[in-house]
PDB file of C-alpha atoms in Angstrom:
ATOM      1  CA  MET A   1      19.951 -15.360  44.004  1.00  0.00           C
ATOM      2  CA  LEU A   2      19.537 -17.766  41.110  1.00  0.00           C
ATOM      3  CA  THR A   3      16.151 -18.745  39.696  1.00  0.00           C
ATOM      4  CA  LEU A   4      15.715 -21.501  37.135  1.00  0.00           C
ATOM      5  CA  HIS A   5      12.608 -21.195  34.938  1.00  0.00           C
ATOM      6  CA  ARG A   6      11.841 -24.605  33.411  1.00  0.00           C
ATOM      7  CA  ALA A   7       9.419 -24.895  30.493  1.00  0.00           C
ATOM      8  CA  THR A   8       8.209 -27.668  28.228  1.00  0.00           C
ATOM      9  CA  VAL A   9       9.679 -25.701  25.310  1.00  0.00           C
ATOM     10  CA  LEU A  10      12.255 -22.901  25.353  1.00  0.00           C
ATOM     11  CA  ARG A  11      12.304 -20.725  22.229  1.00  0.00           C
ATOM     12  CA  PRO A  12      15.096 -18.146  22.668  1.00  0.00           C
ATOM     13  CA  SER A  13      14.088 -16.252  19.502  1.00  0.00           C
ATOM     14  CA  GLY A  14      11.938 -16.546  16.420  1.00  0.00           C
ATOM     15  CA  THR A  15      14.850 -17.985  14.448  1.00  0.00           C
ATOM     16  CA  ALA A  16      16.800 -20.061  17.007  1.00  0.00           C
ATOM     17  CA  PRO A  17      15.952 -23.749  17.378  1.00  0.00           C
ATOM     18  CA  SER A  18      13.566 -24.606  20.197  1.00  0.00           C
ATOM     19  CA  ILE A  19      14.787 -26.648  23.153  1.00  0.00           C
ATOM     20  CA  THR A  20      12.446 -29.303  24.537  1.00  0.00           C
ATOM     21  CA  ASP A  21      12.487 -29.327  28.367  1.00  0.00           C
ATOM     22  CA  GLY A  22      14.500 -26.120  28.330  1.00  0.00           C
ATOM     23  CA  ALA A  23      15.289 -23.587  30.991  1.00  0.00           C
ATOM     24  CA  VAL A  24      16.443 -20.040  31.612  1.00  0.00           C
ATOM     25  CA  LEU A  25      18.723 -19.357  34.566  1.00  0.00           C
ATOM     26  CA  VAL A  26      18.251 -15.862  35.999  1.00  0.00           C
ATOM     27  CA  ARG A  27      20.743 -14.085  38.260  1.00  0.00           C
ATOM     28  CA  GLY A  28      19.406 -10.772  39.510  1.00  0.00           C
ATOM     29  CA  ASP A  29      18.050  -8.911  36.487  1.00  0.00           C
ATOM     30  CA  ARG A  30      20.110 -10.818  33.887  1.00  0.00           C
ATOM     31  CA  ILE A  31      19.961 -14.125  32.056  1.00  0.00           C
ATOM     32  CA  ALA A  32      22.871 -16.221  33.330  1.00  0.00           C
ATOM     33  CA  ALA A  33      22.304 -19.240  31.054  1.00  0.00           C
ATOM     34  CA  LEU A  34      19.903 -20.804  28.533  1.00  0.00           C
ATOM     35  CA  GLY A  35      19.685 -24.450  27.594  1.00  0.00           C
ATOM     36  CA  PRO A  36      18.410 -27.920  28.438  1.00  0.00           C
ATOM     37  CA  TYR A  37      16.900 -28.081  31.930  1.00  0.00           C
ATOM     38  CA  ALA A  38      18.876 -31.181  32.999  1.00  0.00           C
ATOM     39  CA  GLU A  39      22.215 -29.491  32.260  1.00  0.00           C
ATOM     40  CA  LEU A  40      21.353 -26.214  34.003  1.00  0.00           C
ATOM     41  CA  ALA A  41      19.800 -27.950  37.036  1.00  0.00           C
ATOM     42  CA  ALA A  42      22.899 -30.158  37.465  1.00  0.00           C
ATOM     43  CA  ALA A  43      25.226 -27.154  37.224  1.00  0.00           C
ATOM     44  CA  HIS A  44      23.116 -25.027  39.613  1.00  0.00           C
ATOM     45  CA  PRO A  45      21.484 -27.358  42.180  1.00  0.00           C
ATOM     46  CA  ASP A  46      20.805 -24.511  44.647  1.00  0.00           C
ATOM     47  CA  ALA A  47      18.792 -22.392  42.201  1.00  0.00           C
ATOM     48  CA  ARG A  48      15.168 -21.761  43.065  1.00  0.00           C
ATOM     49  CA  LEU A  49      12.971 -23.608  40.544  1.00  0.00           C
ATOM     50  CA  ARG A  50       9.867 -22.288  38.778  1.00  0.00           C
ATOM     51  CA  GLU A  51       8.269 -24.979  36.634  1.00  0.00           C
ATOM     52  CA  TRP A  52       6.011 -24.076  33.704  1.00  0.00           C
ATOM     53  CA  SER A  53       4.487 -27.379  32.626  1.00  0.00           C
ATOM     54  CA  GLY A  54       2.857 -27.441  29.183  1.00  0.00           C
ATOM     55  CA  ALA A  55       4.322 -24.024  28.411  1.00  0.00           C
ATOM     56  CA  LEU A  56       6.515 -22.251  25.898  1.00  0.00           C
ATOM     57  CA  LEU A  57       9.020 -19.767  27.328  1.00  0.00           C
ATOM     58  CA  GLY A  58      10.449 -17.109  25.043  1.00  0.00           C
ATOM     59  CA  PRO A  59      10.758 -13.411  24.360  1.00  0.00           C
ATOM     60  CA  GLY A  60       7.693 -11.440  25.359  1.00  0.00           C
ATOM     61  CA  GLN A  61       5.954  -8.956  23.132  1.00  0.00           C
ATOM     62  CA  ALA A  62       6.820  -5.380  22.274  1.00  0.00           C
ATOM     63  CA  GLN A  63       3.691  -3.242  22.058  1.00  0.00           C
ATOM     64  CA  PRO A  64       4.066  -0.866  19.071  1.00  0.00           C
ATOM     65  CA  HIS A  65       0.909   1.106  19.965  1.00  0.00           C
ATOM     66  CA  ALA A  66       1.524   1.615  23.697  1.00  0.00           C
ATOM     67  CA  GLY A  67       1.353   5.433  23.595  1.00  0.00           C
ATOM     68  CA  TRP A  68      -1.915   5.312  21.701  1.00  0.00           C
ATOM     69  CA  LEU A  69      -3.397   2.542  23.885  1.00  0.00           C
ATOM     70  CA  LEU A  70      -2.547   4.253  27.155  1.00  0.00           C
ATOM     71  CA  GLU A  71      -3.306   7.861  26.231  1.00  0.00           C
ATOM     72  CA  ARG A  72      -6.266   7.535  23.887  1.00  0.00           C
ATOM     73  CA  TYR A  73      -8.070   4.581  25.450  1.00  0.00           C
ATOM     74  CA  TYR A  74      -9.740   4.394  28.846  1.00  0.00           C
ATOM     75  CA  HIS A  75      -9.168   1.170  30.783  1.00  0.00           C
ATOM     76  CA  PRO A  76     -12.163   0.765  33.111  1.00  0.00           C
ATOM     77  CA  ASP A  77     -11.907  -0.077  36.776  1.00  0.00           C
ATOM     78  CA  PRO A  78     -13.811  -3.312  37.585  1.00  0.00           C
ATOM     79  CA  ARG A  79     -15.939  -1.368  40.119  1.00  0.00           C
ATOM     80  CA  GLU A  80     -17.353   0.788  37.303  1.00  0.00           C
ATOM     81  CA  GLU A  81     -19.340  -2.082  35.788  1.00  0.00           C
ATOM     82  CA  LEU A  82     -18.294  -0.975  32.295  1.00  0.00           C
ATOM     83  CA  GLY A  83     -16.753  -4.319  31.383  1.00  0.00           C
ATOM     84  CA  VAL A  84     -13.092  -5.064  30.980  1.00  0.00           C
ATOM     85  CA  GLU A  85     -12.441  -3.970  27.399  1.00  0.00           C
ATOM     86  CA  PRO A  86     -10.665  -0.650  26.768  1.00  0.00           C
ATOM     87  CA  ARG A  87     -12.839   2.042  25.249  1.00  0.00           C
ATOM     88  CA  PRO A  88     -12.014   5.280  23.455  1.00  0.00           C
ATOM     89  CA  MET A  89     -11.126   8.059  25.887  1.00  0.00           C
ATOM     90  CA  PRO A  90     -14.171  10.236  26.608  1.00  0.00           C
ATOM     91  CA  PRO A  91     -14.121  13.713  25.069  1.00  0.00           C
ATOM     92  CA  GLY A  92     -12.405  16.021  27.520  1.00  0.00           C
ATOM     93  CA  GLY A  93     -10.465  13.160  29.114  1.00  0.00           C
ATOM     94  CA  VAL A  94     -10.997  11.597  32.524  1.00  0.00           C
ATOM     95  CA  ASP A  95     -11.651  13.457  35.775  1.00  0.00           C
ATOM     96  CA  PRO A  96      -8.554  13.046  38.016  1.00  0.00           C
ATOM     97  CA  GLY A  97     -10.765  11.825  40.868  1.00  0.00           C
ATOM     98  CA  HIS A  98     -12.561   9.212  38.756  1.00  0.00           C
ATOM     99  CA  TYR A  99     -10.989   5.844  39.680  1.00  0.00           C
ATOM    100  CA  GLY A 100      -7.494   7.306  39.606  1.00  0.00           C
ATOM    101  CA  GLY A 101      -8.034   9.432  36.504  1.00  0.00           C
ATOM    102  CA  LEU A 102      -5.742   9.015  33.518  1.00  0.00           C
ATOM    103  CA  GLY A 103      -2.962   7.613  35.713  1.00  0.00           C
ATOM    104  CA  GLY A 104      -5.289   4.914  37.074  1.00  0.00           C
ATOM    105  CA  SER A 105      -6.460   4.074  33.578  1.00  0.00           C
ATOM    106  CA  ALA A 106      -2.830   3.812  32.387  1.00  0.00           C
ATOM    107  CA  ARG A 107      -1.915   1.524  35.311  1.00  0.00           C
ATOM    108  CA  ARG A 108      -4.857  -0.767  34.492  1.00  0.00           C
ATOM    109  CA  GLY A 109      -3.841  -0.710  30.816  1.00  0.00           C
ATOM    110  CA  LEU A 110      -0.281  -1.667  31.741  1.00  0.00           C
ATOM    111  CA  GLN A 111      -1.576  -4.568  33.851  1.00  0.00           C
ATOM    112  CA  ARG A 112      -3.573  -5.722  30.831  1.00  0.00           C
ATOM    113  CA  LEU A 113      -0.418  -5.594  28.695  1.00  0.00           C
ATOM    114  CA  LEU A 114       1.563  -7.576  31.290  1.00  0.00           C
ATOM    115  CA  ARG A 115      -1.209 -10.213  31.285  1.00  0.00           C
ATOM    116  CA  ALA A 116      -0.664 -10.502  27.518  1.00  0.00           C
ATOM    117  CA  GLY A 117       3.091 -11.146  27.881  1.00  0.00           C
ATOM    118  CA  THR A 118       4.290  -7.637  27.017  1.00  0.00           C
ATOM    119  CA  THR A 119       7.902  -6.902  27.973  1.00  0.00           C
ATOM    120  CA  ALA A 120       8.535  -3.670  26.028  1.00  0.00           C
ATOM    121  CA  LEU A 121       6.586  -0.577  24.968  1.00  0.00           C
ATOM    122  CA  ALA A 122       6.979   1.903  22.130  1.00  0.00           C
ATOM    123  CA  GLY A 123       5.829   5.481  22.718  1.00  0.00           C
ATOM    124  CA  PRO A 124       5.723   8.324  22.436  1.00  0.00           C
ATOM    125  CA  PHE A 125       4.189   9.027  25.825  1.00  0.00           C
ATOM    126  CA  GLU A 126       3.123  12.649  26.126  1.00  0.00           C
ATOM    127  CA  ARG A 127       0.901  12.808  29.221  1.00  0.00           C
ATOM    128  CA  PRO A 128       2.694  13.113  32.600  1.00  0.00           C
ATOM    129  CA  GLU A 129       0.288  10.651  34.262  1.00  0.00           C
ATOM    130  CA  VAL A 130       1.039   8.017  31.624  1.00  0.00           C
ATOM    131  CA  LEU A 131       4.789   8.691  31.724  1.00  0.00           C
ATOM    132  CA  ALA A 132       4.747   8.170  35.503  1.00  0.00           C
ATOM    133  CA  ALA A 133       2.796   4.901  35.235  1.00  0.00           C
ATOM    134  CA  VAL A 134       5.101   3.584  32.499  1.00  0.00           C
ATOM    135  CA  GLY A 135       8.168   4.580  34.530  1.00  0.00           C
ATOM    136  CA  ARG A 136       6.948   2.616  37.569  1.00  0.00           C
ATOM    137  CA  SER A 137       5.900  -0.451  35.536  1.00  0.00           C
ATOM    138  CA  GLY A 138       9.383  -1.865  34.891  1.00  0.00           C
ATOM    139  CA  LEU A 139       8.580  -2.280  31.183  1.00  0.00           C
ATOM    140  CA  ARG A 140      11.340  -1.239  28.788  1.00  0.00           C
ATOM    141  CA  VAL A 141      10.556   1.673  26.487  1.00  0.00           C
ATOM    142  CA  VAL A 142      11.891   1.089  22.980  1.00  0.00           C
ATOM    143  CA  ALA A 143      12.152   3.209  19.864  1.00  0.00           C
ATOM    144  CA  PRO A 144       9.041   3.334  17.667  1.00  0.00           C
ATOM    145  CA  ILE A 145       8.417   0.015  15.953  1.00  0.00           C
ATOM    146  CA  GLU A 146       8.036   0.264  12.208  1.00  0.00           C
ATOM    147  CA  PRO A 147       5.545  -1.837  10.227  1.00  0.00           C
ATOM    148  CA  PRO A 148       4.967  -4.588   9.397  1.00  0.00           C
ATOM    149  CA  TYR A 149       3.451  -5.626  12.686  1.00  0.00           C
ATOM    150  CA  ALA A 150       0.314  -7.382  13.882  1.00  0.00           C
ATOM    151  CA  PRO A 151      -2.872  -6.068  12.242  1.00  0.00           C
ATOM    152  CA  ASP A 152      -4.792  -5.899  15.559  1.00  0.00           C
ATOM    153  CA  GLU A 153      -3.724  -2.758  17.386  1.00  0.00           C
ATOM    154  CA  PHE A 154      -3.902  -4.570  20.735  1.00  0.00           C
ATOM    155  CA  ASP A 155      -1.470  -7.311  19.663  1.00  0.00           C
ATOM    156  CA  GLY A 156       2.242  -6.943  20.200  1.00  0.00           C
ATOM    157  CA  VAL A 157       5.162  -8.012  18.052  1.00  0.00           C
ATOM    158  CA  PRO A 158       7.967 -10.322  19.217  1.00  0.00           C
ATOM    159  CA  ASP A 159      10.449  -8.627  21.533  1.00  0.00           C
ATOM    160  CA  ARG A 160      14.199  -9.112  21.174  1.00  0.00           C
ATOM    161  CA  ALA A 161      15.821 -12.551  21.474  1.00  0.00           C
ATOM    162  CA  LEU A 162      16.795 -14.009  24.840  1.00  0.00           C
ATOM    163  CA  SER A 163      20.564 -14.005  25.345  1.00  0.00           C
ATOM    164  CA  VAL A 164      23.092 -14.710  28.062  1.00  0.00           C
ATOM    165  CA  ASP A 165      23.906 -11.467  29.932  1.00  0.00           C
ATOM    166  CA  GLY A 166      20.809  -9.832  28.421  1.00  0.00           C
ATOM    167  CA  ARG A 167      18.123  -8.360  30.630  1.00  0.00           C
ATOM    168  CA  ALA A 168      15.864 -11.136  31.965  1.00  0.00           C
ATOM    169  CA  ASP A 169      12.633 -10.088  30.216  1.00  0.00           C
ATOM    170  CA  PHE A 170      10.510 -12.952  28.911  1.00  0.00           C
ATOM    171  CA  ALA A 171       7.036 -14.438  28.888  1.00  0.00           C
ATOM    172  CA  ILE A 172       5.588 -17.891  29.343  1.00  0.00           C
ATOM    173  CA  PHE A 173       2.629 -19.023  27.219  1.00  0.00           C
ATOM    174  CA  ASP A 174       0.356 -22.078  27.438  1.00  0.00           C
ATOM    175  CA  GLN A 175       1.172 -24.255  24.417  1.00  0.00           C
ATOM    176  CA  GLU A 176      -2.462 -25.182  23.747  1.00  0.00           C
ATOM    177  CA  THR A 177      -4.278 -21.888  24.323  1.00  0.00           C
ATOM    178  CA  ASP A 178      -1.484 -19.306  23.762  1.00  0.00           C
ATOM    179  CA  GLN A 179      -2.668 -17.668  27.006  1.00  0.00           C
ATOM    180  CA  CYS A 180       0.085 -15.875  28.906  1.00  0.00           C
ATOM    181  CA  LEU A 181       0.938 -17.749  32.109  1.00  0.00           C
ATOM    182  CA  GLY A 182       3.642 -15.403  33.330  1.00  0.00           C
ATOM    183  CA  THR A 183       5.633 -12.296  32.506  1.00  0.00           C
ATOM    184  CA  VAL A 184       9.134 -11.665  33.863  1.00  0.00           C
ATOM    185  CA  LEU A 185      10.721  -8.206  33.804  1.00  0.00           C
ATOM    186  CA  ALA A 186      14.340  -7.704  34.892  1.00  0.00           C
ATOM    187  CA  GLY A 187      14.246 -11.107  36.577  1.00  0.00           C
ATOM    188  CA  ARG A 188      11.057 -10.429  38.575  1.00  0.00           C
ATOM    189  CA  LEU A 189       7.855 -12.371  37.990  1.00  0.00           C
ATOM    190  CA  VAL A 190       5.462  -9.427  37.600  1.00  0.00           C
ATOM    191  CA  TYR A 191       2.458 -11.389  36.323  1.00  0.00           C
ATOM    192  CA  ARG A 192       1.434 -14.971  36.990  1.00  0.00           C
ATOM    193  CA  GLY A 193      -1.741 -16.367  35.484  1.00  0.00           C
ATOM    194  CA  ARG A 194      -1.868 -19.650  37.351  1.00  0.00           C
TER     195      ARG A 194
END
């Protein structure tokens, strides 16, 4: 099945020129084509269309601190009334029965990362519960990312460039607010903000 993601601006990488009214054609888990929407739509009229008006589509983010964020921070469950911000892991860890324990916290942390446009994670991941959650997430695990990277430990750094035949991992951001509107992993829309 072919899916055509159309965006106001397509930025295949941090160095490649942007394409106004651009698109990414996805076949299965791979990028089949990149370019101007009109050309790709004419060549593939049967492709399912996802339109991202007012958005920039490009590589997602690689999270250089994923091991630290998922193993040393607790991501509260909304039912706990502790707020939504991660907090340092309590001394002694989390009781396995407490809102899914460390595995539940890691899953909520991964959802938070997907909502931020994350498409890759750097470890290491040492806890079995976190390893299991990361394995099920669909996020790519990459080698440790060396500095320089974003000063805020919760920010990611740009992931690899989009390329034909490359894995279809990308994110869509609102051009005015920079808010993530969608995250695609291996061709699947795994987060949609609107």
